[in-house]
PDB file of C-alpha atoms in Angstrom:
ATOM      1  CA  MET A   1      92.016  80.286  94.545  1.00  0.00           C
ATOM      2  CA  ILE A   2      93.185  83.506  96.055  1.00  0.00           C
ATOM      3  CA  GLU A   3      90.602  84.015  99.172  1.00  0.00           C
ATOM      4  CA  GLY A   4      90.209  86.997 101.421  1.00  0.00           C
ATOM      5  CA  ILE A   5      91.368  90.176  99.388  1.00  0.00           C
ATOM      6  CA  SER A   6      91.241  93.748 101.004  1.00  0.00           C
ATOM      7  CA  LYS A   7      90.307  96.568  98.795  1.00  0.00           C
ATOM      8  CA  LEU A   8      93.958  98.045 100.010  1.00  0.00           C
ATOM      9  CA  GLU A   9      95.644  94.970  99.397  1.00  0.00           C
ATOM     10  CA  GLY A  10      93.678  94.683  95.462  1.00  0.00           C
ATOM     11  CA  ALA A  11      95.180  98.075  95.365  1.00  0.00           C
ATOM     12  CA  ARG A  12      98.471  96.989  95.669  1.00  0.00           C
ATOM     13  CA  ARG A  13      98.347  94.262  93.514  1.00  0.00           C
ATOM     14  CA  GLN A  14      97.044  96.184  90.842  1.00  0.00           C
ATOM     15  CA  LEU A  15      99.273  99.334  91.825  1.00  0.00           C
ATOM     16  CA  GLU A  16     102.697  97.023  91.101  1.00  0.00           C
ATOM     17  CA  THR A  17     101.785  95.720  88.429  1.00  0.00           C
ATOM     18  CA  ALA A  18     101.089  98.776  87.035  1.00  0.00           C
ATOM     19  CA  ILE A  19     104.473 100.754  88.038  1.00  0.00           C
ATOM     20  CA  ASP A  20     105.809  97.015  86.721  1.00  0.00           C
ATOM     21  CA  LEU A  21     104.659  98.122  82.998  1.00  0.00           C
ATOM     22  CA  PHE A  22     105.546 101.662  83.089  1.00  0.00           C
ATOM     23  CA  PHE A  23     109.327 100.147  83.707  1.00  0.00           C
ATOM     24  CA  ASP A  24     109.369  97.876  80.604  1.00  0.00           C
ATOM     25  CA  ASN A  25     107.813 100.558  79.167  1.00  0.00           C
ATOM     26  CA  LYS A  26     105.115  98.682  77.976  1.00  0.00           C
ATOM     27  CA  ASP A  27     101.452  99.389  76.944  1.00  0.00           C
ATOM     28  CA  SER A  28     100.472 103.160  78.430  1.00  0.00           C
ATOM     29  CA  LEU A  29      96.799 102.669  78.226  1.00  0.00           C
ATOM     30  CA  SER A  30      96.973  99.347  80.439  1.00  0.00           C
ATOM     31  CA  VAL A  31      99.253 101.352  82.599  1.00  0.00           C
ATOM     32  CA  HIS A  32      96.685 104.211  83.252  1.00  0.00           C
ATOM     33  CA  THR A  33      93.805 102.364  83.044  1.00  0.00           C
ATOM     34  CA  LEU A  34      95.882  99.969  85.716  1.00  0.00           C
ATOM     35  CA  ALA A  35      97.044 102.684  87.919  1.00  0.00           C
ATOM     36  CA  TRP A  36      93.506 104.743  87.919  1.00  0.00           C
ATOM     37  CA  ALA A  37      91.810 101.843  89.331  1.00  0.00           C
ATOM     38  CA  ALA A  38      94.281 101.632  92.277  1.00  0.00           C
ATOM     39  CA  PHE A  39      93.996 105.458  93.646  1.00  0.00           C
ATOM     40  CA  LYS A  40      90.480 105.615  93.030  1.00  0.00           C
ATOM     41  CA  VAL A  41      89.723 102.190  94.930  1.00  0.00           C
ATOM     42  CA  LEU A  42      92.955 103.996  97.544  1.00  0.00           C
ATOM     43  CA  PHE A  43      90.674 107.323  97.534  1.00  0.00           C
ATOM     44  CA  ASP A  44      87.418 105.628  98.168  1.00  0.00           C
ATOM     45  CA  ILE A  45      89.266 103.743 101.254  1.00  0.00           C
ATOM     46  CA  TYR A  46      90.794 106.051 102.248  1.00  0.00           C
ATOM     47  CA  PRO A  47      89.090 107.932 104.885  1.00  0.00           C
ATOM     48  CA  HIS A  48      87.813 104.486 106.556  1.00  0.00           C
ATOM     49  CA  HIS A  49      91.671 103.729 107.168  1.00  0.00           C
ATOM     50  CA  ASN A  50      93.283 108.212 108.106  1.00  0.00           C
ATOM     51  CA  GLN A  51      90.631 110.162 109.283  1.00  0.00           C
ATOM     52  CA  ASP A  52      93.006 113.171 108.617  1.00  0.00           C
ATOM     53  CA  GLY A  53      91.709 114.975 105.686  1.00  0.00           C
ATOM     54  CA  PHE A  54      93.785 114.109 102.948  1.00  0.00           C
ATOM     55  CA  ALA A  55      91.569 112.318 100.954  1.00  0.00           C
ATOM     56  CA  ALA A  56      89.479 115.965 100.632  1.00  0.00           C
ATOM     57  CA  GLN A  57      92.376 118.134 100.182  1.00  0.00           C
ATOM     58  CA  LEU A  58      93.500 115.799  97.977  1.00  0.00           C
ATOM     59  CA  ASP A  59      89.614 116.600  95.741  1.00  0.00           C
ATOM     60  CA  ALA A  60      89.943 120.297  96.178  1.00  0.00           C
ATOM     61  CA  LEU A  61      93.770 120.407  94.517  1.00  0.00           C
ATOM     62  CA  LEU A  62      92.785 118.539  91.843  1.00  0.00           C
ATOM     63  CA  GLY A  63      89.837 120.112  90.832  1.00  0.00           C
ATOM     64  CA  LYS A  64      87.451 119.513  88.328  1.00  0.00           C
ATOM     65  CA  GLU A  65      89.587 119.192  85.790  1.00  0.00           C
ATOM     66  CA  GLY A  66      92.203 117.328  87.479  1.00  0.00           C
ATOM     67  CA  TRP A  67      89.631 114.462  87.999  1.00  0.00           C
ATOM     68  CA  GLN A  68      88.537 114.831  84.529  1.00  0.00           C
ATOM     69  CA  SER A  69      91.573 114.599  83.129  1.00  0.00           C
ATOM     70  CA  MET A  70      92.794 111.571  85.594  1.00  0.00           C
ATOM     71  CA  SER A  71      89.375 110.248  84.619  1.00  0.00           C
ATOM     72  CA  GLY A  72      89.192 110.580  81.103  1.00  0.00           C
ATOM     73  CA  VAL A  73      91.470 108.015  79.752  1.00  0.00           C
ATOM     74  CA  ALA A  74      89.909 105.480  82.116  1.00  0.00           C
ATOM     75  CA  ASN A  75      86.191 106.289  81.250  1.00  0.00           C
ATOM     76  CA  PHE A  76      87.342 106.434  76.641  1.00  0.00           C
ATOM     77  CA  LEU A  77      88.838 102.497  77.958  1.00  0.00           C
ATOM     78  CA  LYS A  78      85.908 101.597  80.013  1.00  0.00           C
ATOM     79  CA  HIS A  79      82.494 102.437  77.961  1.00  0.00           C
ATOM     80  CA  ALA A  80      81.715 103.129  74.804  1.00  0.00           C
ATOM     81  CA  ASP A  81      77.213 102.655  74.691  1.00  0.00           C
ATOM     82  CA  ARG A  82      77.534 106.261  73.960  1.00  0.00           C
ATOM     83  CA  ASP A  83      80.615 107.253  72.512  1.00  0.00           C
ATOM     84  CA  PRO A  84      81.137 103.948  70.020  1.00  0.00           C
ATOM     85  CA  GLU A  85      83.285 105.764  67.233  1.00  0.00           C
ATOM     86  CA  ALA A  86      84.976 108.003  69.676  1.00  0.00           C
ATOM     87  CA  PHE A  87      89.088 108.071  69.195  1.00  0.00           C
ATOM     88  CA  LEU A  88      91.579 108.645  71.900  1.00  0.00           C
ATOM     89  CA  ALA A  89      93.657 112.306  70.552  1.00  0.00           C
ATOM     90  CA  SER A  90      96.906 110.888  72.653  1.00  0.00           C
ATOM     91  CA  HIS A  91      98.083 109.092  75.251  1.00  0.00           C
ATOM     92  CA  HIS A  92     102.148 109.629  76.629  1.00  0.00           C
ATOM     93  CA  PRO A  93     103.689 107.029  79.949  1.00  0.00           C
ATOM     94  CA  MET A  94     104.229 110.135  81.331  1.00  0.00           C
ATOM     95  CA  GLN A  95      99.957 110.494  82.294  1.00  0.00           C
ATOM     96  CA  GLY A  96     100.668 107.074  83.878  1.00  0.00           C
ATOM     97  CA  MET A  97     103.179 108.080  85.845  1.00  0.00           C
ATOM     98  CA  ALA A  98     101.707 111.039  87.105  1.00  0.00           C
ATOM     99  CA  LEU A  99      98.749 108.885  88.734  1.00  0.00           C
ATOM    100  CA  LEU A 100     100.906 106.375  89.642  1.00  0.00           C
ATOM    101  CA  GLY A 101     102.306 108.767  91.828  1.00  0.00           C
ATOM    102  CA  LEU A 102      99.334 110.234  93.600  1.00  0.00           C
ATOM    103  CA  ALA A 103      97.857 106.443  93.859  1.00  0.00           C
ATOM    104  CA  THR A 104     101.714 105.582  96.039  1.00  0.00           C
ATOM    105  CA  LEU A 105     101.206 108.341  97.897  1.00  0.00           C
ATOM    106  CA  LEU A 106      97.562 107.129  98.941  1.00  0.00           C
ATOM    107  CA  TYR A 107      98.530 103.877  99.679  1.00  0.00           C
ATOM    108  CA  LYS A 108     101.606 104.881 102.117  1.00  0.00           C
ATOM    109  CA  ARG A 109      99.567 107.059 104.083  1.00  0.00           C
ATOM    110  CA  ALA A 110      96.637 104.285 104.197  1.00  0.00           C
ATOM    111  CA  ALA A 111      98.646 101.286 104.526  1.00  0.00           C
ATOM    112  CA  GLY A 112     101.403 103.052 106.423  1.00  0.00           C
ATOM    113  CA  ASP A 113     104.440 102.371 103.922  1.00  0.00           C
ATOM    114  CA  LEU A 114     105.371 101.763 101.038  1.00  0.00           C
ATOM    115  CA  THR A 115     106.244  97.993  99.106  1.00  0.00           C
ATOM    116  CA  LEU A 116     109.426  97.675  98.165  1.00  0.00           C
ATOM    117  CA  LYS A 117     109.048  98.443  94.118  1.00  0.00           C
ATOM    118  CA  MET A 118     106.627 101.592  94.846  1.00  0.00           C
ATOM    119  CA  MET A 119     109.545 102.657  97.321  1.00  0.00           C
ATOM    120  CA  ALA A 120     111.885 101.638  94.036  1.00  0.00           C
ATOM    121  CA  PHE A 121     109.250 104.173  91.492  1.00  0.00           C
ATOM    122  CA  ASP A 122     109.537 107.278  94.025  1.00  0.00           C
ATOM    123  CA  TYR A 123     112.993 106.824  93.906  1.00  0.00           C
ATOM    124  CA  TRP A 124     112.797 108.114  90.655  1.00  0.00           C
ATOM    125  CA  VAL A 125     110.159 110.076  90.433  1.00  0.00           C
ATOM    126  CA  GLU A 126     112.615 111.797  92.920  1.00  0.00           C
ATOM    127  CA  GLU A 127     115.647 111.900  90.682  1.00  0.00           C
ATOM    128  CA  LEU A 128     113.168 113.003  87.864  1.00  0.00           C
ATOM    129  CA  GLY A 129     112.157 115.768  89.836  1.00  0.00           C
ATOM    130  CA  TYR A 130     114.662 116.540  92.493  1.00  0.00           C
ATOM    131  CA  GLU A 131     114.689 120.242  91.945  1.00  0.00           C
ATOM    132  CA  GLU A 132     111.341 120.838  91.309  1.00  0.00           C
ATOM    133  CA  LEU A 133     110.185 119.027  94.309  1.00  0.00           C
ATOM    134  CA  GLY A 134     112.362 120.713  96.217  1.00  0.00           C
ATOM    135  CA  ILE A 135     114.530 118.214  97.659  1.00  0.00           C
ATOM    136  CA  VAL A 136     117.284 119.740  99.681  1.00  0.00           C
ATOM    137  CA  GLU A 137     121.180 118.308  98.596  1.00  0.00           C
ATOM    138  CA  VAL A 138     122.907 117.360 101.859  1.00  0.00           C
ATOM    139  CA  ASP A 139     125.815 116.055 100.789  1.00  0.00           C
ATOM    140  CA  GLU A 140     128.640 117.659 101.601  1.00  0.00           C
ATOM    141  CA  ASN A 141     130.928 116.535  99.052  1.00  0.00           C
ATOM    142  CA  ALA A 142     130.670 118.793  96.577  1.00  0.00           C
ATOM    143  CA  GLU A 143     131.544 117.355  93.666  1.00  0.00           C
ATOM    144  CA  ARG A 144     129.455 114.009  93.866  1.00  0.00           C
ATOM    145  CA  ALA A 145     126.425 116.730  94.330  1.00  0.00           C
ATOM    146  CA  ALA A 146     127.597 118.474  91.453  1.00  0.00           C
ATOM    147  CA  ALA A 147     128.005 115.238  89.258  1.00  0.00           C
ATOM    148  CA  PHE A 148     124.303 113.559  90.862  1.00  0.00           C
ATOM    149  CA  LYS A 149     122.987 116.846  89.411  1.00  0.00           C
ATOM    150  CA  ALA A 150     124.433 116.957  86.860  1.00  0.00           C
ATOM    151  CA  HIS A 151     123.537 113.224  86.005  1.00  0.00           C
ATOM    152  CA  ARG A 152     119.750 114.185  86.900  1.00  0.00           C
ATOM    153  CA  GLU A 153     120.008 117.261  83.912  1.00  0.00           C
ATOM    154  CA  LYS A 154     121.457 114.992  81.066  1.00  0.00           C
ATOM    155  CA  LEU A 155     118.752 112.722  82.145  1.00  0.00           C
ATOM    156  CA  ARG A 156     115.693 114.732  82.513  1.00  0.00           C
ATOM    157  CA  LYS A 157     116.763 116.108  78.291  1.00  0.00           C
ATOM    158  CA  LEU A 158     116.370 112.668  76.727  1.00  0.00           C
ATOM    159  CA  PRO A 159     113.388 111.106  75.447  1.00  0.00           C
ATOM    160  CA  PHE A 160     111.429 109.118  76.370  1.00  0.00           C
ATOM    161  CA  GLU A 161     112.243 105.937  75.326  1.00  0.00           C
ATOM    162  CA  LYS A 162     115.888 106.697  75.983  1.00  0.00           C
ATOM    163  CA  GLN A 163     114.937 107.816  79.769  1.00  0.00           C
ATOM    164  CA  ILE A 164     113.032 105.013  80.440  1.00  0.00           C
ATOM    165  CA  GLU A 165     116.031 102.767  80.175  1.00  0.00           C
ATOM    166  CA  VAL A 166     117.782 104.226  82.551  1.00  0.00           C
ATOM    167  CA  GLY A 167     114.664 104.189  84.710  1.00  0.00           C
ATOM    168  CA  ARG A 168     114.384 100.593  84.060  1.00  0.00           C
ATOM    169  CA  SER A 169     118.063  99.748  85.402  1.00  0.00           C
ATOM    170  CA  HIS A 170     117.069 101.924  88.635  1.00  0.00           C
ATOM    171  CA  TYR A 171     114.034 100.891  89.310  1.00  0.00           C
ATOM    172  CA  ARG A 172     116.163  97.465  89.453  1.00  0.00           C
ATOM    173  CA  SER A 173     119.049  97.839  90.600  1.00  0.00           C
ATOM    174  CA  PHE A 174     116.743  99.490  93.249  1.00  0.00           C
ATOM    175  CA  GLN A 175     114.879  96.348  94.586  1.00  0.00           C
ATOM    176  CA  GLU A 176     118.435  94.242  94.112  1.00  0.00           C
ATOM    177  CA  LEU A 177     120.481  97.109  96.774  1.00  0.00           C
ATOM    178  CA  HIS A 178     117.434  98.379  99.076  1.00  0.00           C
ATOM    179  CA  GLY A 179     118.361  94.732 101.594  1.00  0.00           C
ATOM    180  CA  PRO A 180     122.423  95.052 101.124  1.00  0.00           C
ATOM    181  CA  ILE A 181     122.438  98.969 101.322  1.00  0.00           C
ATOM    182  CA  GLY A 182     119.487  99.550 104.071  1.00  0.00           C
ATOM    183  CA  ARG A 183     121.814  96.916 106.258  1.00  0.00           C
ATOM    184  CA  ILE A 184     124.883  99.763 105.549  1.00  0.00           C
ATOM    185  CA  LEU A 185     122.460 102.684 106.539  1.00  0.00           C
ATOM    186  CA  GLU A 186     121.251 100.907 109.394  1.00  0.00           C
ATOM    187  CA  GLN A 187     125.097 100.266 110.916  1.00  0.00           C
ATOM    188  CA  ALA A 188     126.155 104.427 110.148  1.00  0.00           C
ATOM    189  CA  GLU A 189     123.085 105.783 111.351  1.00  0.00           C
ATOM    190  CA  ALA A 190     123.334 103.536 114.965  1.00  0.00           C
ATOM    191  CA  GLU A 191     127.169 105.001 115.048  1.00  0.00           C
ATOM    192  CA  GLY A 192     126.079 108.252 114.167  1.00  0.00           C
ATOM    193  CA  LEU A 193     127.433 109.069 110.697  1.00  0.00           C
ATOM    194  CA  SER A 194     126.086 112.246 108.564  1.00  0.00           C
ATOM    195  CA  VAL A 195     124.640 111.358 105.624  1.00  0.00           C
ATOM    196  CA  THR A 196     128.738 112.701 103.781  1.00  0.00           C
ATOM    197  CA  GLN A 197     129.498 109.818 105.404  1.00  0.00           C
ATOM    198  CA  ILE A 198     127.087 107.359 104.867  1.00  0.00           C
ATOM    199  CA  LEU A 199     127.685 108.121 101.118  1.00  0.00           C
ATOM    200  CA  ASP A 200     131.114 107.856 101.334  1.00  0.00           C
ATOM    201  CA  ARG A 201     131.072 104.900 103.794  1.00  0.00           C
ATOM    202  CA  LEU A 202     128.857 103.287 100.332  1.00  0.00           C
ATOM    203  CA  ALA A 203     131.292 104.130  97.355  1.00  0.00           C
ATOM    204  CA  GLN A 204     133.895 102.411  99.129  1.00  0.00           C
ATOM    205  CA  THR A 205     131.512  99.206  98.912  1.00  0.00           C
ATOM    206  CA  ARG A 206     130.900  99.022  95.295  1.00  0.00           C
TER     207      ARG A 206
END
């Protein structure tokens, strides 16, 4: 029997399980349910870990429609006392992905950092939304930067089933290579290398 589980730890475990299921392309409703449970706990406990007002800002940003959209699926699956004959019109895995993104953001701000699985998920989110998120390309190697951009554009055009296959590969590779690449990055940064020089070095290790 496992004892002494904090709210933050419980949310972490639910969130990481939801991320695993998402990349394995398992049932999207299960992903949504776990992600919502983790998100709601993190949202409720956030002010007790950090009094910067972020939870209130997020509440205002989501607004009534945002909350209803996210909680609607979870409540549909949780309760049936008032609507036993109800139907859920549709559900797409990307709905769960959006909820996972909000939950990982809250976790990072509450816990101080992301877990490895959350980092891998965050990396995938950036891959899909690089330009939309306003991420600035810092690689001075024009050919490599253009190749990465072309890869992202191709990725976004894929149907979800194909897209998540690539995502699963990225997710696993990120976790496997995080340690070795992290050590290379630490050494390179200590030497004062630029991002371009670091990427050149990483390319040489493949």
